[in-house]
Amino acid sequence: MPKDGGIGASSKRREDVRFLTGAGNYTDDINIHGQAHVFFLRSDVAHGTITAIDTSAAEAMPGVVKVFTGADFEAVGGMPCGWQVTDKHGQPMQEPRHPILAHGKVRHVGEPVAAVVAETLEQARDAAEAIDLDIAELPAVVDMKAAVASDDVKVHDDLTSNLCYDWGFVEENKAATDEAFSKAAHVTTLELVNNRLVANPMEPRVAVGDYARGTGDHTLYTTSQNPHVIRLLMGAFVLGIPEHKLRVVAPDVGGGFGTKIFHYQEEAFVTFAAKACNRPVKWTSSRSEAFMSDAHGRDHVTKIELALDADNNFTALRTETYANMGAYLSTFAPSVPTWLHGTLMAGNYKTPLIYVNVKAVFTNTVPVDAYRGAGRPEATFQLERVVDKAARELGVDPIALRRQNFITEFPYATPVAVEYDTGDYVATMDKLEEMADLSGFEARRKVSEAKGKWRGLGVNCYIEACGIAPSNLVGQLGARAGLYESATVRVNATGGLVVMTGSHSHGQGHETSFAQVVADMIGIDENMVEIVHGDTANAPMGMGTYGSRSLAVGGSAMVRATEKIIAKAKKIASHLLEAAESDIELKDGAFSVAGTDKSVAWGDVTLAAYVPHNYPLEDIEPGLEETAFYDPSNFTYPSGAYACEVEVDPETGKVSIEAFTAVDDFGNVVNPMIVTGQVHGGLAQGIGQALLENCAYDENGQLLSASYMDYAMPRADDLPMFGVDHSCQTPCTHNPLGVKGCGEAGAIGSPPSVVNAVVDALQRGGKDVTHIDMPLTPARVWAAMQK
């Protein structure tokens, strides 16, 4: 293989040519002849009873095609939840109906109540303003602990309480964990908040529904990370459309960060309305709508305790978390604070006993679901903060305390039911200390001090679980879908390949890295491989992209399908070369007979596959196309160590990040440039959470941070140049590529690094501050210093 291509090469992202030249094809670029536009009338109160809704004036306005209310959807299903959690008593979670349009009650600001379909968006918006809507406002449920403590006000009247579930894990460990705490030489306790976030992908959500009356076929164009899952959920559980009559297309998608995994009401609506109106119907979210309709992320309130013995060994860990579900259960919401969070509470450490309690709570807020990292950032944040606090209470070096408690032998079965197959946490910490020049910190601190600034150092270790699997196990844990991935490899007669995958790319660079994998296996130029995704009419059934699963799961399916291609091609080559199949070798795009100079080119074999003149058809059927499904036997477990240096202005509390170093173990790396870019993006989002971003509600359930005027996003000048390394590679042992996943790591490891650094700076400045909740705005830091 040429040195400028294949696995391990930093091939330039081929998809960037169309993105940078304005030739991308996003959902909002799709306009179908005769399409109408929809505008949603959304609730401006968090909780209330709909006492009257009069649409007659709106229906009479110019250009209006049809006005819909909740009554129009009584005969269809509600929005489905894709994961059922069983509580610590063995009871299934409470699962309320989630209507397409509110009917009877509204339960959060931004919930759609009515929809106007009109010739133009402006006409639809004007008509929506003419709808006479009367809502009798009720007290809002906003505070999670208060929501659980009292049932005086319930989000859903038909439920027994506001508690979705009370989950304990591992329940059998609880008594032993409590006993370990009673015998501990030292216990560190920390209460913290993991702040609510809005994902804010560059491209807002869009949905276009189309219906062919002649055939009964539906098509939905949407900004989705997993079109096959949308087809399954919407077709089977919401609108009752057979899958063969429903096509879902997710073209170029401008970022997702988890928030475009889920099936949303607007997608179901435009699909329903296209048939009802007998014409295409289009909806494009405004940024204001996105703030109050896209699923939010995080929003945990946690108490965590760490027990240590007299030698500073971790002996037990226990946590109690309140996790906000919002007003309804989003597609995968129940799994985030449980199976994607509780199972990661061991972190990088050999803590023998762990107990995790999670209370999931309904509130009158926008639903909360997976956001970049999904449960793993929440676990890492609380664990790494309490470890840092313990080190300070004990008067020991935070890095030394971590090193002392690292897991060093693999495979390692944690007390929270997962088994790490590989890792080397000592090596990543060694590399971090070298790259970040931690030995030179004191000199840099003195330079900052001379400028009147307090400099702090924060470190963090993380582990995450990617490529959630296997399907039979997660099915037992409540998943209502398989978690495999698929690929079809079609070889053309002239040797080029088309790879159709169930994974979806929305910024990850799949069209480049996937092509590298297949091209490397065959020994041909990457440009001979085309990657096709995002259309259920073309790609085999797959589960999409989330949880850093694309290469580990989707890439493995491609490897398996390509292996089938190569096996069949070797059979054809053996006939062409008149040799035994077992003697045929494939290298650098040519088949040869081992130990001879006889060979035949890849293109000659692929042509023979479609022009079968030289081999018996009774042995080998014509054509060269194979499909494979890959269901992993375990998660993959990326890990890493991060260091952050900050300066704090003691006069104002303003924090500036002076240096940030990330050392990650992602296993084998296919494209180092793309991996570095993924880490950069994750770091920016994690630093944004730590210092700037906060989705806030008042006591009435009104969203206070509903635009960029009030919700602070990270900008270029908020970030330093990052030092990134992924040379500490311990390949995954159970997928054919040895890869682990990299897309979420930066967002997992950065928040505790930043907070640890700020606390360190304040303590070096003489302030007795042990914790500040994110975001660490100047006001919060200044207030903490005054205490």
Short mmCIF file of N, CA and C in Angstrom, two decimals, residues 432 435 641-643 660-664 679 683 722-726 746:
data_model
loop_
_atom_site.label_atom_id
_atom_site.label_comp_id
_atom_site.label_asym_id
_atom_site.label_seq_id
_atom_site.Cartn_x
_atom_site.Cartn_y
_atom_site.Cartn_z
N LEU A 432 1.46 11.93 29.70
CA LEU A 432 0.88 13.23 30.06
C LEU A 432 1.90 14.08 30.82
N MET A 435 4.42 15.33 28.20
CA MET A 435 3.93 16.31 27.23
C MET A 435 3.54 17.63 27.87
N ALA A 641 -5.52 10.41 29.97
CA ALA A 641 -5.15 11.30 31.06
C ALA A 641 -5.00 12.71 30.51
N TYR A 642 -5.61 13.68 31.18
CA TYR A 642 -5.63 15.07 30.72
C TYR A 642 -5.04 15.99 31.79
N ALA A 643 -4.47 17.09 31.33
CA ALA A 643 -3.95 18.12 32.25
C ALA A 643 -4.36 19.49 31.73
N PHE A 660 -3.58 23.06 27.70
CA PHE A 660 -4.40 21.86 27.86
C PHE A 660 -3.75 20.73 27.07
N THR A 661 -3.52 19.61 27.77
CA THR A 661 -2.88 18.45 27.15
C THR A 661 -3.78 17.24 27.31
N ALA A 662 -3.99 16.51 26.21
CA ALA A 662 -4.85 15.32 26.22
C ALA A 662 -4.06 14.14 25.67
N VAL A 663 -3.93 13.11 26.49
CA VAL A 663 -3.28 11.87 26.06
C VAL A 663 -4.32 10.77 26.11
N ASP A 664 -4.60 10.18 24.96
CA ASP A 664 -5.68 9.20 24.86
C ASP A 664 -5.16 7.89 24.32
N VAL A 679 -10.83 14.91 18.85
CA VAL A 679 -10.45 15.27 20.21
C VAL A 679 -10.56 16.78 20.41
N LEU A 683 -12.86 18.54 23.25
CA LEU A 683 -12.29 19.43 24.26
C LEU A 683 -13.00 20.77 24.29
N PHE A 722 -4.20 23.11 21.77
CA PHE A 722 -4.22 21.85 22.51
C PHE A 722 -3.00 21.01 22.19
N GLY A 723 -2.48 20.35 23.21
CA GLY A 723 -1.50 19.30 22.99
C GLY A 723 -2.20 17.96 23.01
N VAL A 724 -2.16 17.23 21.90
CA VAL A 724 -2.92 15.99 21.77
C VAL A 724 -1.99 14.85 21.38
N ASP A 725 -2.18 13.72 22.03
CA ASP A 725 -1.37 12.55 21.71
C ASP A 725 -2.24 11.30 21.80
N HIS A 726 -2.07 10.39 20.84
CA HIS A 726 -2.75 9.10 20.91
C HIS A 726 -1.79 7.98 20.51
N GLY A 746 -12.82 13.80 24.36
CA GLY A 746 -12.50 15.16 24.78
C GLY A 746 -13.56 15.78 25.66
#
